[in-house]
Amino acid sequence: MLPNLDLEVVGASLPFLWTGLLFSLKLTLVAMSGGIVCGTLLALARLSSIAPLRNAAAAYVNTLRAIPLVMVILWFFLVIPLLTGKPVGAENSALITFTLFEAAFYGEIMRAGIQSVPRGQVAAARALGLTYAQSMRHVVLPQAFRNMLPLLLTQTIILFQDTSLVYAIGAKDLLKAAEVTGKNYNRPVEMYVFVALIYFAICFALSRLVRRLQARVAIVR
Amino acid sequence: MNYHWNWHIFAQQVQGGSETYADWLAAGLGWTLACALCAWLIALALGTLAGALRTTGNRVLAGAGATWVELFRNVPLLVQMFLWFFVVPELLPRELSLWVKQDMPAKEFVTATLCLGLFTSARIAEQVRAGIQALPRGQREAALALGLTTLQCYSHILLPRALRIIIAPLTSEFMNTFKNSSVAFAIGLMELTFQARQMQEDSEQGIETYLAVTLLYFLCAIIANRAMALIEARTRVPGTPG
């Protein structure tokens, strides 16, 4: 039985949903940029010749990948105030958590990217007199990044979907905004369907974009 | 950092109840295992079907498979949980709707398992499709030339080989299913994450609680990994590299 849908609530909720969407996007962008930077460092550590560094990075990545994201979110929400001695709020906690969590995933992608660059290029760069840092910065990483761009973006789509899990600590993202409006107007059905449509539209469009990009950025050797 | 450690907390009784906190976590582990395992069976069956449909070469069937995948892949799992829990019952015929909302046994479990199963099936479908496409084209042609119907060709030739090829990604997807079942706390399934939050509030020993639950999730991941390795060894075709 299709309930009589009330589309007015959808219109009335738009400004509120917009605020929620902005937080979801901010969280996605911060975690993506922070995650790629930290992830690249993690990847370099995992490929390093220094054993303790290599093992520490591997332990970090493997641990985070084995625990559900919800648990990681709860962990940080509990531990950060204990470490800093003052409450940081759900939003800030989410920003820190997602950056550190996504670093493990972006790190594995960057590691594959670095390994996809032929070894001869590193040898050639070092033979030309470039230091390790220079050969990474000018030769290896640009190619690794380009090779992995589609995968990095696919991970970002997953990340955007996962931001909805800040529900566990009550941060005000897109889903939370929809839920609160649904409760206030006593119209949860409309709001859940509407928010699902928004997520679908964004993720579907992005995944199409990635597929196009994939065909274009492939390096012709 | 001043935190009062209390490792005996697990043996202590919960506030206003006769069971211990360890009982709570054990019950949570039970629901997590039940939800993840049942969801995995649903996901394998439907995912294999949807993945195979995409490779049939029939535009309608392939389109149905593609729609299935896009639908379940582009909406966050948590949102899908809410859709199944709050929205779907409203769309059912009145009598059924009332039954689902009021009398259905283990409502949270059924909803969460169905939702997680469908969500995971979309991911499995993509892997099955990749597995079938990785097979030499001559295999399908040979099977059809021998007089096998399309259905026989898939069930006797293509799927048995494709599923063996994709066993590594399937293993990580199986492990993901345990992790993803944690999202079911949001609709009130009393699985591990739900119990962890409840125990943390009740006992105020958050670190011990989360450490124990994290360990239990680790355990699930390891067991899932070993189980798949066992299946991989058992199903290997003799004489093939593995």
Coordinates of C-alpha atoms in Angstrom, one line a residue, chain A residues 1-3 62-71 74-75 78-79 82-83 101 105 157-158 160-162 164-169 175 179 188-190 192-193 195-197 199-201 203-204 207-208 211, chain B residues 1-3 54 70-79 82-83 86-87 90-94 119 123 176 178-180 182-183 185-186 192-193 196-197 200 206-214 217-218 221:
Chain A
M1 CA 0.0 0.0 0.0
L2 CA 1.7 3.2 -1.1
P3 CA 1.3 5.7 1.7
N62 CA 46.4 -4.2 8.7
T63 CA 44.8 -3.3 12.1
L64 CA 42.6 -0.6 10.7
R65 CA 41.6 -2.8 7.8
A66 CA 40.4 -5.6 10.1
I67 CA 38.1 -3.5 12.3
P68 CA 34.7 -2.2 11.2
L69 CA 34.7 1.5 10.6
V70 CA 31.9 2.0 13.1
M71 CA 34.2 0.6 15.8
L74 CA 33.6 4.9 18.4
W75 CA 37.2 4.3 19.5
L78 CA 36.2 7.8 23.2
V79 CA 40.0 8.1 23.1
L82 CA 41.0 11.2 27.0
L83 CA 44.3 12.1 25.3
F101 CA 41.2 5.5 8.8
F105 CA 43.1 2.4 2.4
I157 CA 33.1 7.4 -3.6
I158 CA 33.2 4.6 -0.9
F160 CA 31.6 9.5 0.8
Q161 CA 29.1 6.7 1.4
D162 CA 30.9 5.7 4.6
S164 CA 27.0 8.3 6.8
L165 CA 28.4 6.2 9.6
V166 CA 29.1 9.3 11.8
Y167 CA 25.5 8.5 12.8
A168 CA 27.1 6.4 15.5
I169 CA 28.5 9.5 17.3
L175 CA 21.7 11.4 6.8
E179 CA 16.5 11.7 10.0
P188 CA 10.4 9.6 8.1
V189 CA 9.4 7.6 4.9
E190 CA 9.7 10.6 2.6
Y192 CA 14.7 8.4 4.0
V193 CA 13.7 7.9 0.4
V195 CA 18.2 11.1 1.1
A196 CA 18.8 7.7 -0.5
L197 CA 18.1 9.4 -3.9
Y199 CA 23.3 9.6 -2.2
F200 CA 22.5 7.5 -5.3
A201 CA 22.6 10.5 -7.7
C203 CA 27.6 8.2 -6.2
F204 CA 26.2 7.1 -9.6
S207 CA 31.3 6.4 -10.7
R208 CA 30.4 7.2 -14.3
R211 CA 34.9 5.2 -15.7
Chain B
M1 CA 45.3 10.9 31.0
N2 CA 43.6 9.6 34.1
Y3 CA 41.6 6.5 33.4
R54 CA 25.5 -9.6 -17.0
E70 CA 24.2 0.0 -9.5
L71 CA 21.2 0.1 -7.2
F72 CA 22.8 -1.6 -4.2
R73 CA 26.3 -0.2 -4.8
N74 CA 25.5 3.5 -4.9
V75 CA 23.6 3.9 -1.7
P76 CA 25.3 3.8 1.7
L77 CA 24.7 0.6 3.7
L78 CA 23.3 2.5 6.6
V79 CA 20.8 4.3 4.4
F82 CA 16.9 2.5 7.2
L83 CA 15.1 2.0 3.9
F86 CA 11.3 2.0 8.0
V87 CA 10.3 2.4 4.4
E90 CA 5.0 0.9 4.6
L91 CA 5.0 -0.2 1.0
L92 CA 3.5 -3.6 1.7
P93 CA -0.2 -4.5 1.6
R94 CA -1.9 -3.3 4.8
F119 CA 24.2 -5.0 -0.4
R123 CA 29.8 -6.6 -4.9
N176 CA 33.9 -7.5 4.9
F178 CA 31.5 -9.4 9.2
K179 CA 32.7 -5.9 9.4
N180 CA 29.7 -4.5 7.6
S182 CA 28.3 -3.8 12.6
V183 CA 26.1 -1.2 10.8
F185 CA 23.3 -1.6 15.4
A186 CA 21.5 1.4 13.9
L192 CA 28.6 -6.7 18.9
T193 CA 28.7 -3.0 18.1
A196 CA 29.8 -2.5 22.9
R197 CA 27.9 0.9 23.0
Q200 CA 30.3 1.3 27.5
G206 CA 35.0 2.2 27.4
I207 CA 38.6 1.2 26.6
E208 CA 38.3 -2.3 28.0
T209 CA 34.9 -2.7 26.3
Y210 CA 36.1 -1.6 22.9
L211 CA 39.4 -3.5 23.2
A212 CA 37.5 -6.7 23.8
V213 CA 35.0 -6.1 21.0
T214 CA 37.8 -5.1 18.6
Y217 CA 36.0 -8.7 15.3
F218 CA 39.7 -9.6 14.7
A221 CA 38.1 -11.9 10.4

